[in-house]
Tab-separated table of C-alpha atoms in Angstrom:
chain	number	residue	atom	x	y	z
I	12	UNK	CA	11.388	-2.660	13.299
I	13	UNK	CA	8.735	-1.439	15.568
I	14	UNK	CA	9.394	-0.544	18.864
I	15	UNK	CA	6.090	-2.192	20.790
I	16	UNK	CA	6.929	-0.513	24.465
I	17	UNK	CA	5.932	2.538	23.223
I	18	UNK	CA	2.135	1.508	21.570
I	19	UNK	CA	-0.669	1.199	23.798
I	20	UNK	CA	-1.118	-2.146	21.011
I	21	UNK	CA	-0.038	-5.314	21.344
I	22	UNK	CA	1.306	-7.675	17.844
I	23	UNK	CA	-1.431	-10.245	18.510
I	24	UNK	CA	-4.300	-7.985	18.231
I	25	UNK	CA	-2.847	-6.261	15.172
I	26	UNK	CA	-1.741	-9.633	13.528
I	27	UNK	CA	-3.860	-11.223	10.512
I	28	UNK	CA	-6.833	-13.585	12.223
I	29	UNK	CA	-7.178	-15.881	9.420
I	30	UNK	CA	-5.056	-18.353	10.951
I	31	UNK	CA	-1.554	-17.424	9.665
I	32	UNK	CA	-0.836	-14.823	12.412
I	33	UNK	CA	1.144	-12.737	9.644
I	34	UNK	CA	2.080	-9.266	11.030
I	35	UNK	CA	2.500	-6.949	8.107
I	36	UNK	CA	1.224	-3.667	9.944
I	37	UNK	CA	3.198	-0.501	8.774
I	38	UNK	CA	5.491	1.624	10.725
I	39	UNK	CA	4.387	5.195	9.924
I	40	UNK	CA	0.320	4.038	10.135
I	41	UNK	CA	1.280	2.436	13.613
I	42	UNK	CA	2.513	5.655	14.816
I	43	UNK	CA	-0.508	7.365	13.344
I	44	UNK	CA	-2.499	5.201	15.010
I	45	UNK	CA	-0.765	5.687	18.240
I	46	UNK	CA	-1.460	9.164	17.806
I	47	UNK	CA	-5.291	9.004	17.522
I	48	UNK	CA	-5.144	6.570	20.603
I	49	UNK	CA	-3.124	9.341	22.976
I	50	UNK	CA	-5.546	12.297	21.353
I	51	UNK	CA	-9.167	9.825	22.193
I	52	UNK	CA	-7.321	8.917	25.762
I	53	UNK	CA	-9.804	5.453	25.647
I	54	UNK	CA	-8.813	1.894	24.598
I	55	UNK	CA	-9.142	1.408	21.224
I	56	UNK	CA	-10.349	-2.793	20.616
I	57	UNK	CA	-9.385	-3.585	17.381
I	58	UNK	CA	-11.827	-6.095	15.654
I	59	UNK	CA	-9.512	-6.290	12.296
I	60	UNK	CA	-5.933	-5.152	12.113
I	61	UNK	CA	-3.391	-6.619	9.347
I	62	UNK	CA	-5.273	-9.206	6.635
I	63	UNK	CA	-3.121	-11.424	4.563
I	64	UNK	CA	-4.162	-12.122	0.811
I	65	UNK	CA	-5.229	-15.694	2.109
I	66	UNK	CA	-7.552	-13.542	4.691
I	67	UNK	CA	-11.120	-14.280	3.251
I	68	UNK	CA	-12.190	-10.805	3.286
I	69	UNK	CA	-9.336	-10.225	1.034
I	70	UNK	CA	-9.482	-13.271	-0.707
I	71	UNK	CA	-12.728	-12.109	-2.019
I	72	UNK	CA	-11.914	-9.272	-3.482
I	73	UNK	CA	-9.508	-10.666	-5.504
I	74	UNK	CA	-11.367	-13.795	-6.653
I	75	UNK	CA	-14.100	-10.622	-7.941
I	76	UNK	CA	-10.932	-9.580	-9.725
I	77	UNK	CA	-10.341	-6.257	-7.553
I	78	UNK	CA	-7.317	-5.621	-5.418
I	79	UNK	CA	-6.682	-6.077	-1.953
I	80	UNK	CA	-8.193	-3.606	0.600
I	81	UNK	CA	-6.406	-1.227	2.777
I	82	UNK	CA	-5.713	-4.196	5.928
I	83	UNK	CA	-3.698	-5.198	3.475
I	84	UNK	CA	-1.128	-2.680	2.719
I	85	UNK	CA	-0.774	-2.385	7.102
I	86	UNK	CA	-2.323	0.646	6.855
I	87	UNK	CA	-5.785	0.353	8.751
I	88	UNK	CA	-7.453	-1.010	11.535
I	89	UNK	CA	-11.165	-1.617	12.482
I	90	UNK	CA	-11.982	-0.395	15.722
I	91	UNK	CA	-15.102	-1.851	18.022
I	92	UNK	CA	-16.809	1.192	19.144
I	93	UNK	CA	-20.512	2.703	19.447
I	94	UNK	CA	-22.418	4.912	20.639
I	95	UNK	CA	-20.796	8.366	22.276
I	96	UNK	CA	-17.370	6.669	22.050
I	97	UNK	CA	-17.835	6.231	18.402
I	98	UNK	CA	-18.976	9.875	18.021
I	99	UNK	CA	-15.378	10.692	20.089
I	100	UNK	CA	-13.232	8.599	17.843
I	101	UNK	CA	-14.639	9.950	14.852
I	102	UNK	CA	-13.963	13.574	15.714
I	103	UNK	CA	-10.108	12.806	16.782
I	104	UNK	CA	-9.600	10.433	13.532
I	105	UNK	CA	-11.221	13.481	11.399
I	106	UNK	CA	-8.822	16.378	13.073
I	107	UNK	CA	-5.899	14.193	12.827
I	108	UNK	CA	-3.904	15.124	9.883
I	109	UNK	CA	-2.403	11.936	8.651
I	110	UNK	CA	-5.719	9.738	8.596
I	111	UNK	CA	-7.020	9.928	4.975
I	112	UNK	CA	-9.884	7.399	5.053
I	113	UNK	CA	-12.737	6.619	7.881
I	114	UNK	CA	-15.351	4.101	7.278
I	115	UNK	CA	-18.215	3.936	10.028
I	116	UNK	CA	-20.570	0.794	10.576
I	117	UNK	CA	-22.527	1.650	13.221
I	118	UNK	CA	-26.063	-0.760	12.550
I	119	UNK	CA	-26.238	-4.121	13.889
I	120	UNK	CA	-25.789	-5.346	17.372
I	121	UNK	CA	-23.537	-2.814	19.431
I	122	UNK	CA	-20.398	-5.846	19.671
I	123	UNK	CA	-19.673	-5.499	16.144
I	124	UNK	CA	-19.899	-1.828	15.387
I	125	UNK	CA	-16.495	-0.374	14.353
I	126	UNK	CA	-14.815	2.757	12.548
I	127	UNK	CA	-12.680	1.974	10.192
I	128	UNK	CA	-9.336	4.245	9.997
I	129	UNK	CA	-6.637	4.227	7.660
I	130	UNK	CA	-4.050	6.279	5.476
I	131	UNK	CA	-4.468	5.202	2.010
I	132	UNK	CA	-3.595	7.360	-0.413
I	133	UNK	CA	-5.207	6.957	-3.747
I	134	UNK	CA	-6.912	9.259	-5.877
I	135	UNK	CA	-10.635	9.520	-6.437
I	136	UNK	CA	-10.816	7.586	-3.089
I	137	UNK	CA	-13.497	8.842	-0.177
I	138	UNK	CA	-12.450	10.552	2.724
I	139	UNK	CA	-15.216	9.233	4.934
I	140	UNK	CA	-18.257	6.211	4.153
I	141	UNK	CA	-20.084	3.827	5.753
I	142	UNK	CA	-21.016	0.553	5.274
């Protein structure tokens, strides 16, 4: 069960956004992700949280017969941020110990530019891309 009172997060902005409102975040990332919020001291907007296998992103990687993605093991978010704030959230998602991958999109207009954070573990798996 997690205890929301003590997450600067709310469900609804976590929850899948395909319609289904499914809430299949994980415990241990949503402390981890707590974590990096306290350390960057900024609101963190999340643009993507939990994505069900119906989600379309996820849908099409498995119609292209891959897997699903990390949003939807509950273990990552997408976070809108640019500019000097992204710089700051990258430094405090590399130095924190328990976030193993960190994709950064930072082209495009400066509403839909996000990091990525998660902590997948799988092997031959990047530490850090972009998109």
């Amino acid at each position: 069960m997690i205890d929301w009172a003590n997450l600067n997060f709310i469900p609804e902005e976590l929850e899948c956004r395909c319609g289904c409102a499914q809430m299949g975040m994980d415990h241990d990332f949503l402390q981890t992700l707590q974590d990096v919020r306290t350390s960057y001291g900024r609101v963190m907007n999340v643009s993507s949280g939990y994505r069900c296998a119906a989600h379309p992103i996820e849908a099409r990687k498995i119609e292209k017969g891959g897997k699903p993605g990390s949003h939807y093991s509950g273990k990552a978010v997408d976070i809108l941020v640019s500019g000097e704030a992204a710089l700051e959230l990258l430094r405090v998602a590399l130095a924190h110990p328990d976030v193993t991958g960190i994709g950064v999109n930072q082209k495009g207009p400066h509403s839909s530019r996000f990091i990525h954070i998660d902590t997948i573990t799988e092997p031959n798996r990047p530490t850090i891309w972009s998109y």
